Short mmCIF file of C-alpha atoms and ligand atoms in Angstrom, two decimals:
data_model
loop_
_atom_site.label_atom_id
_atom_site.label_comp_id
_atom_site.label_asym_id
_atom_site.label_seq_id
_atom_site.Cartn_x
_atom_site.Cartn_y
_atom_site.Cartn_z
CA MET A 24 168.65 91.47 96.23
CA GLU A 25 171.41 91.99 93.76
CA LEU A 26 173.23 89.35 91.80
CA ASN A 27 176.86 89.86 90.85
CA GLU A 28 176.97 90.46 87.12
CA ASN A 29 180.37 88.83 86.96
CA ALA A 30 179.19 85.58 88.48
CA ARG A 31 179.16 82.71 86.01
CA VAL A 32 176.07 80.55 85.80
CA ASP A 33 176.92 76.86 86.02
CA THR A 34 174.17 75.28 83.96
CA SER A 35 175.57 71.78 84.54
CA GLN A 36 173.66 71.85 87.84
CA VAL A 37 170.44 72.07 85.88
CA ASP A 38 168.82 69.58 83.55
CA ASP A 39 166.73 71.49 81.06
CA ARG A 40 163.90 69.26 79.92
CA ARG A 41 161.59 72.02 78.78
CA GLY A 42 160.36 71.68 75.29
CA SER A 43 160.77 67.91 75.32
CA GLY A 44 157.34 67.71 76.88
CA GLY A 45 155.80 69.48 73.94
CA GLY A 46 155.03 73.09 73.31
CA GLY A 47 155.97 74.41 76.71
CA GLY A 48 158.50 77.11 77.19
CA MET A 49 157.94 80.01 79.47
CA GLY A 50 154.78 81.40 77.94
CA ILE A 51 152.29 78.74 78.88
CA PRO A 52 150.25 79.07 82.06
CA ILE A 53 150.24 76.20 84.50
CA PRO A 54 147.31 73.86 83.91
CA THR A 55 146.14 73.84 87.48
CA GLY A 56 142.62 72.80 86.74
CA GLY A 57 141.00 75.75 88.36
CA GLY A 58 143.20 77.69 90.66
CA ARG A 59 142.70 76.55 94.17
CA GLY A 60 142.98 72.91 93.35
CA GLY A 61 146.39 73.69 91.99
CA ILE A 62 147.67 75.15 95.18
CA VAL A 63 146.29 72.34 97.28
CA GLY A 64 147.76 69.96 94.71
CA ILE A 65 151.21 71.39 95.33
CA ILE A 66 151.01 70.57 98.97
CA ILE A 67 149.58 67.12 98.56
CA ALA A 68 151.80 66.00 95.72
CA VAL A 69 154.93 67.20 97.46
CA LEU A 70 153.93 65.15 100.47
CA VAL A 71 153.23 62.10 98.35
CA ALA A 72 156.60 62.46 96.67
CA LEU A 73 158.25 62.54 100.05
CA VAL A 74 156.43 59.78 101.80
CA GLY A 75 157.15 57.33 99.09
CA GLY A 76 154.43 56.36 96.71
CA GLY A 77 155.16 58.92 94.09
CA PHE A 78 152.46 60.24 91.88
CA GLY A 79 150.60 57.01 91.52
CA LEU A 80 153.13 55.24 89.35
CA ASN A 81 156.06 54.54 91.65
CA ALA A 82 158.20 51.46 91.09
CA ALA A 83 157.42 51.12 87.40
CA THR A 84 159.29 54.28 86.51
CA ASN A 85 162.07 53.93 89.05
CA GLY A 86 165.48 54.07 87.51
CA ASP A 87 164.16 55.49 84.27
CA ASP A 88 166.83 58.00 83.50
CA SER A 89 166.19 58.24 79.80
CA ALA A 90 164.67 61.69 79.89
CA GLN A 91 167.94 63.65 80.06
CA GLY A 92 167.37 67.07 78.60
CA ASP A 93 169.50 69.02 76.17
CA ASN A 94 171.24 71.87 77.95
CA THR A 95 172.95 73.40 74.93
CA SER A 96 170.61 76.33 74.44
CA LEU A 97 170.43 77.09 78.16
CA GLU A 98 174.20 77.02 78.34
CA GLN A 99 174.49 79.50 75.51
CA LYS A 100 171.79 81.75 76.90
CA CYS A 101 173.32 81.79 80.38
CA SER A 102 176.82 82.62 79.20
CA ALA A 103 175.58 85.72 77.40
CA ASP A 104 176.11 89.20 78.84
CA ASP A 105 172.50 89.71 79.78
CA ALA A 106 172.14 86.21 81.28
CA LEU A 107 170.96 87.49 84.65
CA LYS A 108 167.99 89.19 83.04
CA GLN A 109 166.67 85.71 82.22
CA LEU A 110 164.51 83.92 84.75
CA ASP A 111 165.96 80.48 83.98
CA CYS A 112 169.58 81.65 84.20
CA ARG A 113 168.91 83.41 87.49
CA ASN A 114 167.31 80.27 88.85
CA ALA A 115 170.29 78.20 87.75
CA LEU A 116 172.48 80.67 89.63
CA TYR A 117 170.31 80.34 92.75
CA VAL A 118 170.82 76.58 92.53
CA ASN A 119 174.58 77.21 92.26
CA SER A 120 174.50 79.36 95.40
CA ILE A 121 172.43 76.89 97.41
CA GLN A 122 174.70 74.00 96.50
CA ALA A 123 177.86 76.04 97.10
CA TYR A 124 176.53 76.71 100.59
CA TRP A 125 175.84 73.05 101.38
CA ARG A 126 179.15 71.89 99.93
CA THR A 127 180.80 73.79 102.76
CA ALA A 128 178.13 73.64 105.44
CA MET A 129 177.32 69.95 105.35
CA PRO A 130 180.82 68.70 106.25
CA GLU A 131 181.22 71.55 108.73
CA VAL A 132 177.91 71.12 110.49
CA PHE A 133 177.07 67.45 110.04
CA GLY A 134 180.47 65.94 109.25
CA GLU A 135 179.20 64.50 106.00
CA GLN A 136 180.07 65.10 102.39
CA TYR A 137 177.53 66.96 100.29
CA LYS A 138 176.49 65.25 97.07
CA PRO A 139 175.24 67.68 94.42
CA SER A 140 171.77 67.25 92.97
CA LYS A 141 170.51 68.72 89.73
CA THR A 142 167.38 70.76 89.31
CA VAL A 143 165.21 69.68 86.42
CA PHE A 144 163.45 72.50 84.56
CA PHE A 145 160.36 71.06 82.94
CA SER A 146 157.25 72.34 81.27
CA GLN A 147 153.84 70.84 81.85
CA ASN A 148 154.78 67.20 82.57
CA VAL A 149 157.81 65.24 83.51
CA SER A 150 158.74 61.66 84.20
CA THR A 151 160.58 61.24 87.50
CA GLY A 152 161.92 58.50 89.75
CA CYS A 153 158.80 59.15 91.85
CA GLY A 154 156.45 58.72 88.91
CA ALA A 155 154.97 61.06 86.34
CA ALA A 156 154.18 64.60 87.48
CA ASP A 157 152.63 67.68 85.97
CA SER A 158 153.13 71.35 86.69
CA GLY A 159 150.08 71.51 88.91
CA VAL A 160 151.96 69.78 91.71
CA GLY A 161 154.43 72.66 92.07
CA PRO A 162 158.15 72.26 92.70
CA PHE A 163 159.24 69.12 94.52
CA TYR A 164 162.17 66.93 95.45
CA CYS A 165 162.15 63.27 94.50
CA PRO A 166 164.20 61.13 96.90
CA ALA A 167 164.18 58.18 94.47
CA ASP A 168 166.30 59.97 91.86
CA ASP A 169 167.73 62.74 94.08
CA LEU A 170 166.50 65.51 91.81
CA VAL A 171 164.66 68.77 92.35
CA TYR A 172 161.89 69.44 89.82
CA ILE A 173 160.40 72.79 88.91
CA ASP A 174 158.26 74.27 86.17
CA LEU A 175 159.40 77.88 86.37
CA THR A 176 155.92 79.13 85.52
CA PHE A 177 155.12 78.14 89.13
CA TYR A 178 156.47 81.52 90.21
CA ARG A 179 153.73 83.26 88.32
CA LEU A 180 151.17 81.18 90.17
CA LEU A 181 152.89 82.04 93.43
CA ALA A 182 152.61 85.73 92.56
CA ASP A 183 149.15 85.73 91.01
CA GLN A 184 147.32 83.35 93.30
CA LEU A 185 149.17 83.81 96.55
CA GLY A 186 150.43 87.33 96.19
CA ALA A 187 154.00 86.20 96.87
CA GLU A 188 155.57 88.47 94.30
CA GLY A 189 159.07 89.23 95.45
CA GLU A 190 161.95 87.76 93.51
CA PHE A 191 163.43 86.32 96.68
CA ALA A 192 160.50 83.91 96.88
CA GLN A 193 162.29 82.03 94.09
CA PRO A 194 165.56 81.14 95.82
CA TYR A 195 163.52 80.45 98.97
CA VAL A 196 161.48 77.82 97.11
CA LEU A 197 164.62 76.24 95.66
CA ALA A 198 166.44 76.34 99.00
CA HIS A 199 163.47 74.60 100.61
CA GLU A 200 163.65 71.80 98.01
CA TYR A 201 167.40 71.46 98.49
CA GLY A 202 166.67 71.26 102.19
CA HIS A 203 164.85 68.03 101.36
CA HIS A 204 167.90 66.83 99.45
CA VAL A 205 170.03 67.45 102.52
CA GLN A 206 167.50 65.53 104.63
CA ASP A 207 167.76 62.71 102.12
CA LEU A 208 171.57 62.70 102.32
CA LEU A 209 171.52 62.76 106.11
CA GLY A 210 168.96 59.95 106.31
CA THR A 211 166.40 62.17 108.05
CA GLU A 212 163.87 61.60 105.30
CA ALA A 213 164.19 57.78 105.34
CA GLN A 214 164.01 57.76 109.11
CA MET A 215 160.84 59.81 109.06
CA ARG A 216 159.29 57.51 106.50
CA ARG A 217 159.97 54.47 108.71
CA GLN A 218 158.45 56.31 111.66
CA GLN A 219 155.38 57.11 109.59
CA GLN A 220 154.96 53.44 108.77
CA ARG A 221 155.27 52.43 112.39
CA ASP A 222 152.88 55.12 113.52
CA PRO A 223 150.48 56.09 110.70
CA GLN A 224 148.47 58.29 113.06
CA SER A 225 151.34 60.70 113.39
CA ALA A 226 152.20 60.66 109.68
CA ASN A 227 151.03 64.23 109.14
CA ALA A 228 152.73 65.55 112.25
CA LEU A 229 156.01 63.96 111.13
CA SER A 230 155.61 65.41 107.66
CA VAL A 231 155.19 68.86 109.22
CA LYS A 232 158.47 68.45 111.10
CA LEU A 233 160.27 67.47 107.91
CA GLU A 234 158.81 70.43 106.02
CA LEU A 235 159.58 72.94 108.75
CA GLN A 236 163.14 71.67 108.88
CA ALA A 237 163.43 72.29 105.12
CA ASP A 238 162.18 75.85 105.72
CA CYS A 239 164.75 76.29 108.46
CA TYR A 240 167.53 74.99 106.19
CA ALA A 241 166.37 77.51 103.59
CA GLY A 242 166.74 80.22 106.23
CA ALA A 243 170.26 79.04 107.08
CA TRP A 244 171.18 79.25 103.39
CA ALA A 245 169.66 82.76 103.14
CA LYS A 246 171.82 83.93 106.04
CA ASN A 247 174.96 82.60 104.36
CA ALA A 248 174.03 83.26 100.73
CA THR A 249 176.11 86.42 100.35
CA GLY A 250 179.15 84.31 101.21
CA THR A 251 178.58 81.89 98.33
CA ALA A 252 180.62 82.06 95.14
CA ASP A 253 180.77 80.56 91.66
CA GLU A 254 183.52 78.19 90.53
CA GLN A 255 185.89 81.08 89.81
CA GLY A 256 185.36 82.46 93.28
CA GLN A 257 183.11 85.32 92.15
CA LYS A 258 180.47 86.17 94.69
CA ILE A 259 176.99 85.20 93.52
CA PHE A 260 175.02 87.82 95.47
CA THR A 261 176.31 91.33 96.00
CA SER A 262 173.51 92.08 98.42
CA ILE A 263 170.49 90.58 100.15
CA THR A 264 168.35 93.08 101.98
CA ASP A 265 165.96 92.84 104.93
CA GLU A 266 163.21 93.31 102.40
CA ASP A 267 164.32 90.18 100.53
CA ILE A 268 164.26 88.17 103.72
CA GLN A 269 160.82 89.57 104.46
CA GLN A 270 159.69 88.33 101.03
CA ALA A 271 160.85 84.82 101.88
CA ILE A 272 159.05 85.01 105.23
CA ASP A 273 155.89 86.30 103.52
CA THR A 274 156.03 83.42 101.07
CA ALA A 275 156.51 80.90 103.86
CA GLU A 276 153.46 82.39 105.59
CA LYS A 277 151.35 82.34 102.48
CA ILE A 278 151.91 78.66 101.89
CA GLY A 279 151.14 77.68 105.47
CA ASP A 280 148.57 74.89 105.69
CA ASP A 281 146.04 77.04 107.55
CA ALA A 282 146.37 79.82 104.97
CA ILE A 283 145.82 77.33 102.17
CA GLN A 284 142.85 75.70 103.88
CA GLN A 285 141.31 79.14 104.38
CA ARG A 286 141.93 80.14 100.80
CA SER A 287 140.23 77.01 99.55
CA GLY A 288 137.22 77.76 101.74
CA ARG A 289 137.73 74.84 104.08
CA PRO A 290 137.76 75.00 107.86
CA VAL A 291 141.22 75.11 109.38
CA ASN A 292 142.06 71.64 110.64
CA PRO A 293 145.51 71.22 112.20
CA ASP A 294 145.22 67.40 111.99
CA GLU A 295 145.38 67.74 108.23
CA PHE A 296 148.49 69.91 108.25
CA THR A 297 151.37 68.39 106.32
CA HIS A 298 153.68 71.40 105.92
CA GLY A 299 152.97 73.44 109.04
CA SER A 300 150.94 76.52 109.80
CA SER A 301 151.85 79.96 108.51
CA GLU A 302 153.17 80.87 111.93
CA GLN A 303 155.31 77.73 112.15
CA ARG A 304 156.74 78.14 108.67
CA LYS A 305 157.60 81.75 109.40
CA GLN A 306 159.13 80.77 112.74
CA TRP A 307 161.37 78.04 111.37
CA PHE A 308 162.58 79.98 108.35
CA THR A 309 163.40 82.81 110.74
CA LYS A 310 165.17 80.46 113.12
CA GLY A 311 167.38 79.21 110.29
CA PHE A 312 168.04 82.76 109.19
CA SER A 313 168.74 84.27 112.58
CA THR A 314 171.13 81.50 113.63
CA GLY A 315 172.56 80.74 110.18
CA ASP A 316 173.10 77.29 111.63
CA PRO A 317 171.40 74.15 110.25
CA LYS A 318 172.02 72.48 113.63
CA ALA A 319 169.41 74.83 115.06
CA CYS A 320 166.83 73.28 112.71
CA ASP A 321 166.01 70.42 115.05
CA THR A 322 162.28 70.35 114.40
CA PHE A 323 162.12 66.69 115.38
CA GLY A 324 163.48 67.40 118.84
CA ALA A 325 161.53 70.60 119.45
CA GLY A 326 158.07 69.14 119.87
CA THR A 327 156.54 71.44 117.31
ZN1 ZN B 8 158.79 70.57 101.16
#
């Protein structure tokens, strides 16, 4: 994967709240409370965020938008010549690419306008429309405030604990979360939540379909990523290789529910799956990538 050095990072698509939470920055390891719990926590908390309740706080914090970060230093950093050597600037640029893709694709494919959503960079803890969250939950999308949240130290955990080391794991993770934003805009997410309430027994199965669709959307973005450009029309990626795509597929496999259950020493139980098995996650990312068409991501119709 190569980024175009002439591409400009649009930091207005990011809300930098690091440092406001105290002491954070990029040097602090994620407080996962003992490894495995952290990984499982990612999966569970992301589900909770999606199916409504939030992280145990819910309605009380809804609409609390007071925690706007200060982007000044990020803006300066990411307009410097060596910006793309910085993890946070690169991630901001990935967000730019993903949103540039959906700005075009959503009207084309679904006949609806894309509404941009910011990604919040936080360290350690953050207050969200879905309640308070800490880094241990991993990256997530909150439908209540339409924001993607990530503590960038998550990538180290992904590499160290799951062995998903390739750089392309990063845009894959972000593209997956933006897939949830698209589902939110299209009403897929709300529809699934109503279905879950009507039929609690199939709640997990429905969650799997939603998650696999987000993987598939990430694949569709990956296929079209080299066509995305910054505001001045500069291409964002100069190249994405087969190896990069393989890294995304490997990551998808490593965070499959069966893989995670195995890693945590539990028996594999498909009834408890909320994100899909390794094989399913790989399959749906690949389907999105091979077709490059979000319409092909019909996990709800495919009887997965
Ligand atoms: Zn997800």
